[in-house]
Amino acid sequence: MTSTETTDPSSTGDPDGAAGSSGPFRHEETDRDAAPQFVLPLVARIEKAAPPARTDALETAARAVLVLLSDERAVGDGEWAEAVRDWQDARIRKVVRRARGAEWRRAAALPGITVRGASAEVRVFPPVPLDGWPKDLARLQVSGTELDDPLRPAEPGTDQPVLWLNPELEMSAGKEMAQVGHGAQLAWWELGTEQRAAWRAAGFPLAVRSAERESWAALTRSGLPVVRDAGFTEIEAGSCTVVADHPALRGQL
C-alpha cells in the first residue's frame, strides 16, 4: 500500500513533489538537494480482519500531518523542532507504511502521535534521516495492501476544507495517503496564524474526494495549492495529484 513522496514548498511547478503558491522556505534546487535529507514516517494500522475504509484512511493521514506540524514539540524549541526544520529545509519526503498486531504495538511505543478516524488509525512520527529509520519502522511493509470504501463518501460541505484527488490518475491507497498529506501541508503553509489556530481548534476537519473530471483542470488553475508528483513510483513525474481547497484560501483568490 504505500509510497515515498517528496515535495518542494518553494515553487509552483516542481516535478519532485508538491507545489504551492508560497511556502516558508526559499532555497535553490541545488541547496535543497545538498541539504541532509529527512523523511516523515506515517504508519497506517491495517488489521486483516478489519481494514479501514479507504477515504477514512486518507483523511486520517492528512490530519496526522497537520497534527504533527502544529504540535508544540514540532515548533519553536520543541524536542522535534530541529528535525522538522531540517526535513522542511530539504526535499519534503513522506513514507507511508502499514502495520498490524504486534507490529502496530511496537510502532505505537515509539515517540509519535496516533490520529484516529472513524475506522482508521495512523501514527505519525517526527522526521528521521533517510538512512536512519528506527528498526521497528524500517521493517514494516511498504506495499501489498489495498483499501476500499464500502459506502460512497458523502458530498463535502461548501465550508469544509477538501483535498481534491486527480480523477484521471490511478494510485494505490498508500500513494494517495502521501499525496493528501502533501496537500494538507501546503494548505497549512498558506494559512495565516489565526486561520491555522481556528483549524487546529476545530480538530482539523477535512475531506478527501475525487474531483469531477470536468472541474479538475479549473481546480489546478485556480491558484489553490497544487501537489505535483515526483515520478518515483506509479505515475509520471510532474503529474498534478491533489488540489488543496481550504475555504480561507478561496477568499484570497
PDB file of N, CA and C in Angstrom, residues 1-6 38-44 65 87 92-98 122-125 128 130 133 137-138 140-142 174-175 177-178 182:
ATOM      1  N   MET A   1       0.857  -1.191   0.000  1.00  0.00           N
ATOM      2  CA  MET A   1       0.000   0.000   0.000  1.00  0.00           C
ATOM      3  C   MET A   1       0.860   1.195   0.000  1.00  0.00           C
ATOM      4  N   THR A   2       1.985   1.530  -0.087  1.00  0.00           N
ATOM      5  CA  THR A   2       2.470   2.810   0.337  1.00  0.00           C
ATOM      6  C   THR A   2       3.498   3.363  -0.608  1.00  0.00           C
ATOM      7  N   SER A   3       3.940   4.525  -0.289  1.00  0.00           N
ATOM      8  CA  SER A   3       4.862   5.145  -1.214  1.00  0.00           C
ATOM      9  C   SER A   3       5.725   6.171  -0.528  1.00  0.00           C
ATOM     10  N   THR A   4       6.826   6.501  -1.161  1.00  0.00           N
ATOM     11  CA  THR A   4       7.668   7.604  -0.744  1.00  0.00           C
ATOM     12  C   THR A   4       7.384   8.771  -1.666  1.00  0.00           C
ATOM     13  N   GLU A   5       7.144   9.925  -1.108  1.00  0.00           N
ATOM     14  CA  GLU A   5       6.857  11.104  -1.907  1.00  0.00           C
ATOM     15  C   GLU A   5       7.742  12.253  -1.452  1.00  0.00           C
ATOM     16  N   THR A   6       7.976  13.205  -2.320  1.00  0.00           N
ATOM     17  CA  THR A   6       8.697  14.404  -1.933  1.00  0.00           C
ATOM     18  C   THR A   6       7.940  15.622  -2.375  1.00  0.00           C
ATOM     19  N   PHE A  38      15.688  14.175   4.986  1.00  0.00           N
ATOM     20  CA  PHE A  38      14.894  13.551   6.033  1.00  0.00           C
ATOM     21  C   PHE A  38      13.575  13.064   5.442  1.00  0.00           C
ATOM     22  N   VAL A  39      12.875  12.251   6.194  1.00  0.00           N
ATOM     23  CA  VAL A  39      11.587  11.722   5.754  1.00  0.00           C
ATOM     24  C   VAL A  39      10.628  11.741   6.929  1.00  0.00           C
ATOM     25  N   LEU A  40       9.355  12.020   6.629  1.00  0.00           N
ATOM     26  CA  LEU A  40       8.312  11.965   7.646  1.00  0.00           C
ATOM     27  C   LEU A  40       7.643  10.600   7.579  1.00  0.00           C
ATOM     28  N   PRO A  41       7.802   9.755   8.594  1.00  0.00           N
ATOM     29  CA  PRO A  41       7.168   8.435   8.577  1.00  0.00           C
ATOM     30  C   PRO A  41       5.720   8.496   9.045  1.00  0.00           C
ATOM     31  N   LEU A  42       4.854   7.804   8.328  1.00  0.00           N
ATOM     32  CA  LEU A  42       3.480   7.577   8.748  1.00  0.00           C
ATOM     33  C   LEU A  42       3.215   6.081   8.677  1.00  0.00           C
ATOM     34  N   VAL A  43       2.553   5.557   9.684  1.00  0.00           N
ATOM     35  CA  VAL A  43       2.216   4.135   9.718  1.00  0.00           C
ATOM     36  C   VAL A  43       0.708   4.000   9.872  1.00  0.00           C
ATOM     37  N   ALA A  44       0.102   3.301   8.921  1.00  0.00           N
ATOM     38  CA  ALA A  44      -1.342   3.045   8.964  1.00  0.00           C
ATOM     39  C   ALA A  44      -1.590   1.673   9.572  1.00  0.00           C
ATOM     40  N   VAL A  65      -0.601  14.575   9.456  1.00  0.00           N
ATOM     41  CA  VAL A  65       0.453  15.516   9.066  1.00  0.00           C
ATOM     42  C   VAL A  65       0.224  16.868   9.729  1.00  0.00           C
ATOM     43  N   TRP A  87      13.883  18.666   7.959  1.00  0.00           N
ATOM     44  CA  TRP A  87      13.045  17.976   6.962  1.00  0.00           C
ATOM     45  C   TRP A  87      12.460  18.963   5.968  1.00  0.00           C
ATOM     46  N   ILE A  92      10.839  17.516   0.791  1.00  0.00           N
ATOM     47  CA  ILE A  92       9.820  17.128   1.779  1.00  0.00           C
ATOM     48  C   ILE A  92       9.321  15.727   1.436  1.00  0.00           C
ATOM     49  N   ARG A  93       9.853  14.751   2.127  1.00  0.00           N
ATOM     50  CA  ARG A  93       9.539  13.355   1.834  1.00  0.00           C
ATOM     51  C   ARG A  93       8.594  12.800   2.888  1.00  0.00           C
ATOM     52  N   LYS A  94       7.674  11.978   2.435  1.00  0.00           N
ATOM     53  CA  LYS A  94       6.786  11.241   3.334  1.00  0.00           C
ATOM     54  C   LYS A  94       6.774   9.777   2.911  1.00  0.00           C
ATOM     55  N   VAL A  95       6.823   8.899   3.886  1.00  0.00           N
ATOM     56  CA  VAL A  95       6.729   7.469   3.619  1.00  0.00           C
ATOM     57  C   VAL A  95       5.600   6.894   4.462  1.00  0.00           C
ATOM     58  N   VAL A  96       4.691   6.207   3.804  1.00  0.00           N
ATOM     59  CA  VAL A  96       3.569   5.561   4.483  1.00  0.00           C
ATOM     60  C   VAL A  96       3.826   4.054   4.506  1.00  0.00           C
ATOM     61  N   ARG A  97       3.795   3.467   5.687  1.00  0.00           N
ATOM     62  CA  ARG A  97       3.958   2.024   5.840  1.00  0.00           C
ATOM     63  C   ARG A  97       2.728   1.471   6.546  1.00  0.00           C
ATOM     64  N   ARG A  98       2.609   0.152   6.553  1.00  0.00           N
ATOM     65  CA  ARG A  98       1.446  -0.482   7.174  1.00  0.00           C
ATOM     66  C   ARG A  98       1.897  -1.414   8.287  1.00  0.00           C
ATOM     67  N   VAL A 122      -3.751   6.163  12.166  1.00  0.00           N
ATOM     68  CA  VAL A 122      -2.472   6.480  11.532  1.00  0.00           C
ATOM     69  C   VAL A 122      -1.575   7.112  12.586  1.00  0.00           C
ATOM     70  N   ARG A 123      -0.363   6.598  12.695  1.00  0.00           N
ATOM     71  CA  ARG A 123       0.599   7.182  13.626  1.00  0.00           C
ATOM     72  C   ARG A 123       1.667   7.913  12.822  1.00  0.00           C
ATOM     73  N   VAL A 124       1.908   9.173  13.184  1.00  0.00           N
ATOM     74  CA  VAL A 124       2.916   9.980  12.522  1.00  0.00           C
ATOM     75  C   VAL A 124       4.079  10.177  13.493  1.00  0.00           C
ATOM     76  N   PHE A 125       5.272  10.168  12.949  1.00  0.00           N
ATOM     77  CA  PHE A 125       6.487  10.245  13.756  1.00  0.00           C
ATOM     78  C   PHE A 125       7.296  11.468  13.353  1.00  0.00           C
ATOM     79  N   VAL A 128      12.894  11.569  10.299  1.00  0.00           N
ATOM     80  CA  VAL A 128      14.135  10.825  10.544  1.00  0.00           C
ATOM     81  C   VAL A 128      15.007  10.917   9.300  1.00  0.00           C
ATOM     82  N   LEU A 130      17.009   9.787   6.027  1.00  0.00           N
ATOM     83  CA  LEU A 130      16.651   8.755   5.057  1.00  0.00           C
ATOM     84  C   LEU A 130      17.268   7.410   5.395  1.00  0.00           C
ATOM     85  N   TRP A 133      16.238   5.198   9.864  1.00  0.00           N
ATOM     86  CA  TRP A 133      14.930   4.774  10.363  1.00  0.00           C
ATOM     87  C   TRP A 133      15.066   3.943  11.642  1.00  0.00           C
ATOM     88  N   LEU A 137      10.308   0.579  12.638  1.00  0.00           N
ATOM     89  CA  LEU A 137       9.616   1.170  11.493  1.00  0.00           C
ATOM     90  C   LEU A 137      10.210   0.693  10.181  1.00  0.00           C
ATOM     91  N   ALA A 138      11.515   0.539  10.143  1.00  0.00           N
ATOM     92  CA  ALA A 138      12.189   0.145   8.906  1.00  0.00           C
ATOM     93  C   ALA A 138      11.739  -1.231   8.429  1.00  0.00           C
ATOM     94  N   LEU A 140       8.767  -2.503   8.560  1.00  0.00           N
ATOM     95  CA  LEU A 140       7.359  -2.560   8.152  1.00  0.00           C
ATOM     96  C   LEU A 140       7.221  -2.573   6.639  1.00  0.00           C
ATOM     97  N   GLN A 141       6.142  -3.196   6.160  1.00  0.00           N
ATOM     98  CA  GLN A 141       5.895  -3.319   4.729  1.00  0.00           C
ATOM     99  C   GLN A 141       5.506  -1.976   4.124  1.00  0.00           C
ATOM    100  N   VAL A 142       5.921  -1.798   2.861  1.00  0.00           N
ATOM    101  CA  VAL A 142       5.565  -0.577   2.141  1.00  0.00           C
ATOM    102  C   VAL A 142       4.704  -0.867   0.923  1.00  0.00           C
ATOM    103  N   GLY A 174      -1.799   3.806  -0.479  1.00  0.00           N
ATOM    104  CA  GLY A 174      -0.638   4.364   0.195  1.00  0.00           C
ATOM    105  C   GLY A 174      -0.102   5.602  -0.488  1.00  0.00           C
ATOM    106  N   LYS A 175      -0.059   5.562  -1.809  1.00  0.00           N
ATOM    107  CA  LYS A 175       0.417   6.733  -2.534  1.00  0.00           C
ATOM    108  C   LYS A 175      -0.525   7.916  -2.327  1.00  0.00           C
ATOM    109  N   MET A 177      -2.361   8.433   0.270  1.00  0.00           N
ATOM    110  CA  MET A 177      -2.177   8.923   1.632  1.00  0.00           C
ATOM    111  C   MET A 177      -1.022   9.913   1.697  1.00  0.00           C
ATOM    112  N   ALA A 178       0.082   9.601   1.012  1.00  0.00           N
ATOM    113  CA  ALA A 178       1.210  10.528   0.986  1.00  0.00           C
ATOM    114  C   ALA A 178       0.843  11.811   0.254  1.00  0.00           C
ATOM    115  N   HIS A 182       0.700  15.768   1.563  1.00  0.00           N
ATOM    116  CA  HIS A 182       1.323  16.935   0.946  1.00  0.00           C
ATOM    117  C   HIS A 182       0.323  18.076   0.814  1.00  0.00           C
TER     118      HIS A 182
END
